PDB file of C-alpha atoms in Angstrom:
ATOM      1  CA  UNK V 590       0.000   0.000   0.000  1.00 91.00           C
ATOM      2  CA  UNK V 591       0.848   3.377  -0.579  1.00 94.00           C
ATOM      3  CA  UNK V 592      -0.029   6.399   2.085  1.00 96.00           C
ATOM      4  CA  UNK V 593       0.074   9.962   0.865  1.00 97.00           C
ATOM      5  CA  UNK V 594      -0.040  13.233   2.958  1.00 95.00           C
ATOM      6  CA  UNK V 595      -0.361  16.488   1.723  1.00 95.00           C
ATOM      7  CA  UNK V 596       0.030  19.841   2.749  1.00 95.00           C
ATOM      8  CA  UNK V 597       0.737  23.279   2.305  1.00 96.00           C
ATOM      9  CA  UNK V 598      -2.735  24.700   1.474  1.00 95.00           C
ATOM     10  CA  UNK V 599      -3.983  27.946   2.911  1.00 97.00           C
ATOM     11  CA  UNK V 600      -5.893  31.388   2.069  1.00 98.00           C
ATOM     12  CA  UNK V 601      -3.719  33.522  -0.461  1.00 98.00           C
ATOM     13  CA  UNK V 602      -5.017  36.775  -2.309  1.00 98.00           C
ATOM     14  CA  UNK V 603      -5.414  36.702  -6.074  1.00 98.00           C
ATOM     15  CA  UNK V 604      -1.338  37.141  -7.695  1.00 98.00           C
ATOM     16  CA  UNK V 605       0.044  34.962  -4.710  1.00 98.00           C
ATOM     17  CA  UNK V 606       1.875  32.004  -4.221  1.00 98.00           C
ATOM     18  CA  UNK V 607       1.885  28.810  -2.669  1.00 98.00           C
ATOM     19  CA  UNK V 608       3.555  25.463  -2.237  1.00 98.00           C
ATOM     20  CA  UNK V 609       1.998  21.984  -1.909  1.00 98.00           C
ATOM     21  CA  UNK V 610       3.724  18.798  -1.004  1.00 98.00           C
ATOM     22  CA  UNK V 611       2.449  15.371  -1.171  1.00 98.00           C
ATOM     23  CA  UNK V 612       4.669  12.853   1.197  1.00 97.00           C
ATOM     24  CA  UNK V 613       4.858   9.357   0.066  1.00 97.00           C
ATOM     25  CA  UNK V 614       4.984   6.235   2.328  1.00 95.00           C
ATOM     26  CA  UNK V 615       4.963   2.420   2.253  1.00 93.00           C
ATOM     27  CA  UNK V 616       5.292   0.651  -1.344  1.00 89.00           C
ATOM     28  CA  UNK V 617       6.940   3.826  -2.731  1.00 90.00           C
ATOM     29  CA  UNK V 618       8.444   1.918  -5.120  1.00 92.00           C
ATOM     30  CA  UNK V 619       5.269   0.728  -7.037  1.00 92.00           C
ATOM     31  CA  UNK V 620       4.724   4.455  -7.873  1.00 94.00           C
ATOM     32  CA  UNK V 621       4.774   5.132 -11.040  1.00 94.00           C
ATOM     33  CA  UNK V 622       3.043   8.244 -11.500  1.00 96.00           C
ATOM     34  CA  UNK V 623       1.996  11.274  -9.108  1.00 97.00           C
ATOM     35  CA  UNK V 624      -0.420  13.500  -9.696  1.00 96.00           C
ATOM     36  CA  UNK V 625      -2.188  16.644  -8.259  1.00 98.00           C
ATOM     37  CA  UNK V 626      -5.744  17.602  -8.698  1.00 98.00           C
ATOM     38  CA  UNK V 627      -8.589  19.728  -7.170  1.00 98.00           C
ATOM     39  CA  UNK V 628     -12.240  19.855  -6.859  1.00 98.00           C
ATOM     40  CA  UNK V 629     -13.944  23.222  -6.650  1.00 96.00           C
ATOM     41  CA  UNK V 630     -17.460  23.145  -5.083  1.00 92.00           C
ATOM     42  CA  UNK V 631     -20.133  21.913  -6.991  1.00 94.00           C
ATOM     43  CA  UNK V 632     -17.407  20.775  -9.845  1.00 96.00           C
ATOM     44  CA  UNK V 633     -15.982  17.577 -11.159  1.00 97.00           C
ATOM     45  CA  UNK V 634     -12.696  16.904  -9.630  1.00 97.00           C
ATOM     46  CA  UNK V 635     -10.292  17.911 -12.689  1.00 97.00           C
ATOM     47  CA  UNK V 636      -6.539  17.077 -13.264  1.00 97.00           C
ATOM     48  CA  UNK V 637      -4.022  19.843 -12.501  1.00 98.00           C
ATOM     49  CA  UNK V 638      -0.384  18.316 -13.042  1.00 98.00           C
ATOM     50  CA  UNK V 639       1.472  14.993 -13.316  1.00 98.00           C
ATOM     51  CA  UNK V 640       5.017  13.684 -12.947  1.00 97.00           C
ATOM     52  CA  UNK V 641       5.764  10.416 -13.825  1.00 95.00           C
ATOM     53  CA  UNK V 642       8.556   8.785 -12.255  1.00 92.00           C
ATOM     54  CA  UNK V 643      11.342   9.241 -14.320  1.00 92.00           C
ATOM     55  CA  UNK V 644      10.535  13.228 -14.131  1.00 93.00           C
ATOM     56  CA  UNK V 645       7.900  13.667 -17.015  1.00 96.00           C
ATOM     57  CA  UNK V 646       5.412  16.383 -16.367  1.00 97.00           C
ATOM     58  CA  UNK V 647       2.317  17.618 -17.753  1.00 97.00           C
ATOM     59  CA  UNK V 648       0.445  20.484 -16.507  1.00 97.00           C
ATOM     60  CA  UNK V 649      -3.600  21.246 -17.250  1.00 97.00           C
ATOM     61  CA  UNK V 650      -3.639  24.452 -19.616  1.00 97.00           C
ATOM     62  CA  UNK V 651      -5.846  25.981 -17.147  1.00 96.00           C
ATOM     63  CA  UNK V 652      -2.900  26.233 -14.666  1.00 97.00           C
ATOM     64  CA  UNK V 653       0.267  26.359 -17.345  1.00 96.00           C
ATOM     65  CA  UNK V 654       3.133  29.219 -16.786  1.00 96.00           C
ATOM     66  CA  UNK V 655       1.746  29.338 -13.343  1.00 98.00           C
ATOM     67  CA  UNK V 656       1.926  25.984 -11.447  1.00 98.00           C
ATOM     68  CA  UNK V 657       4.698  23.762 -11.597  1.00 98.00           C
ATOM     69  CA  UNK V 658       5.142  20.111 -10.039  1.00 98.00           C
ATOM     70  CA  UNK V 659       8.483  18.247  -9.280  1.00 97.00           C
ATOM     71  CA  UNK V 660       9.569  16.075  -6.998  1.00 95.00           C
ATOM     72  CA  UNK V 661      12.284  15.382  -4.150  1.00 94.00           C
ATOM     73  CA  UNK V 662      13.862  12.119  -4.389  1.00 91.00           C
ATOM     74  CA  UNK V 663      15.232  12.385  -1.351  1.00 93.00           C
ATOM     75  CA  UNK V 664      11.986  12.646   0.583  1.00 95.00           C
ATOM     76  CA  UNK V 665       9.395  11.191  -1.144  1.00 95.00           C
ATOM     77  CA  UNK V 666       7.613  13.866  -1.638  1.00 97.00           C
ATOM     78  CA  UNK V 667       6.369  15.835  -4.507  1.00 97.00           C
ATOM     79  CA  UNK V 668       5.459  19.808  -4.674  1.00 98.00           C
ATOM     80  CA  UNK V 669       3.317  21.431  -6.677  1.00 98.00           C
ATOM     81  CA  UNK V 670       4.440  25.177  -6.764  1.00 98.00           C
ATOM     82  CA  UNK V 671       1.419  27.787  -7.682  1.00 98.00           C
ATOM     83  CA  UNK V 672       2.181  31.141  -8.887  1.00 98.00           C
ATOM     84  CA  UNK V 673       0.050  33.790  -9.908  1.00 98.00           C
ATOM     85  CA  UNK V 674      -3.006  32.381  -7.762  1.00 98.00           C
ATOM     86  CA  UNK V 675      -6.598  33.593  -9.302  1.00 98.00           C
ATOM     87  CA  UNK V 676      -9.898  33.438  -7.258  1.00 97.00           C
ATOM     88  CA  UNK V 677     -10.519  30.188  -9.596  1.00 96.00           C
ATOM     89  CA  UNK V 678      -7.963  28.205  -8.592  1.00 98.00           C
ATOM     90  CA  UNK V 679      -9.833  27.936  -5.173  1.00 98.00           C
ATOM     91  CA  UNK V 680     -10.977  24.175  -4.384  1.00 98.00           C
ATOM     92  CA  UNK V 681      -9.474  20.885  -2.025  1.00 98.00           C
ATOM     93  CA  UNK V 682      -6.403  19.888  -3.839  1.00 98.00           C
ATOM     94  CA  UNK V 683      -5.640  16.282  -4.022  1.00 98.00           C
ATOM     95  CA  UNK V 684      -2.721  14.365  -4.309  1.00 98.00           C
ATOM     96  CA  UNK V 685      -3.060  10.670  -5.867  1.00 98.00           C
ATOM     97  CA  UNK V 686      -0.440   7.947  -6.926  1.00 97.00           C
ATOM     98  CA  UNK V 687      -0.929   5.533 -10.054  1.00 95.00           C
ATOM     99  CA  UNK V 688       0.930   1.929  -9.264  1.00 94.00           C
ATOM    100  CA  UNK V 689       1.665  -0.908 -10.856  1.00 88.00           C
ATOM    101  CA  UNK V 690      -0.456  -3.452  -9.895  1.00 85.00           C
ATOM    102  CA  UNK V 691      -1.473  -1.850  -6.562  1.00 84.00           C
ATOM    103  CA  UNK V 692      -3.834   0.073  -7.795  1.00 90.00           C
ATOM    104  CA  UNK V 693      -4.711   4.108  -7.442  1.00 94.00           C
ATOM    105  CA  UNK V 694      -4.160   5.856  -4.236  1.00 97.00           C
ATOM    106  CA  UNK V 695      -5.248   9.064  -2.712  1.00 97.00           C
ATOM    107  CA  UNK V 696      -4.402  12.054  -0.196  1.00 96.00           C
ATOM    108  CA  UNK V 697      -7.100  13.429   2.163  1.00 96.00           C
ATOM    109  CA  UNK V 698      -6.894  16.702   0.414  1.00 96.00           C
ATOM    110  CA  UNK V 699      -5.753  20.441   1.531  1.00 97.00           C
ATOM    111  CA  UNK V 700      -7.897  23.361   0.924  1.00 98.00           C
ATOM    112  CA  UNK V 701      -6.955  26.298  -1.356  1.00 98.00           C
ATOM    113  CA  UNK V 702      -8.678  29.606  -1.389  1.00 98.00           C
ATOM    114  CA  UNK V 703      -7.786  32.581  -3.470  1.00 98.00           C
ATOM    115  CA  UNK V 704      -9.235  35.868  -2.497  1.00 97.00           C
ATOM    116  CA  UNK V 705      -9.584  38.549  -4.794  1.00 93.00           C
TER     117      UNK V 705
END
């Protein structure tokens, strides 16, 4: 199994920044792919960023030349950087990990709000 935590979310005016990590644990190895994603009230949850884990990355074009996601070895743990906040990027922001042959696995989510 694989256990994710995120965090880093918070309240940020409109042209802000912040940082979001998601901490990996247990069959880290398994992981192929990490990704980030958010659900805004009354919306679908929708796909924000991906790495993949050899460093491949692909970003929504809702959030490109703003957000970025990488990753720290090291840790476990990958970030997804947000510049340039807008009121619209407010929602819960997940983090989820794609296996191989464990299956999909997700964070409990962190809240972002943008005020404008």
């Amino acid at each position: 199994q694989v256990q994710l935590v995120e965090s880093g979310g918070g309240l940020v005016q409109a042209g802000g920044s912040l940082r979001l990590a998601c901490a990996a644990s247990g069959s880290i190895f398994s992981i192929s792919a990490t990704g980030w994603y958010r659900q805004a009230p009354g919306k679908q949850r929708e796909l924000v960023a991906t790495i993949t884990s050899g460093g491949r990355t692909n970003n929504a074009d809702s959030v490109k030349g703003r957000f970025t996601i990488f990753r720290d070895y090291a840790k476990n743990t990958v970030y997804l950087q947000m510049n340039n906040l807008k009121p619209e990027d407010t929602a819960v922001y997940y983090c989820s990990a794609h296996t191989l042959g464990l299956g999909d696995y997700w964070g409990q989510g962190t809240q972002v709000t943008v005020s404008s």
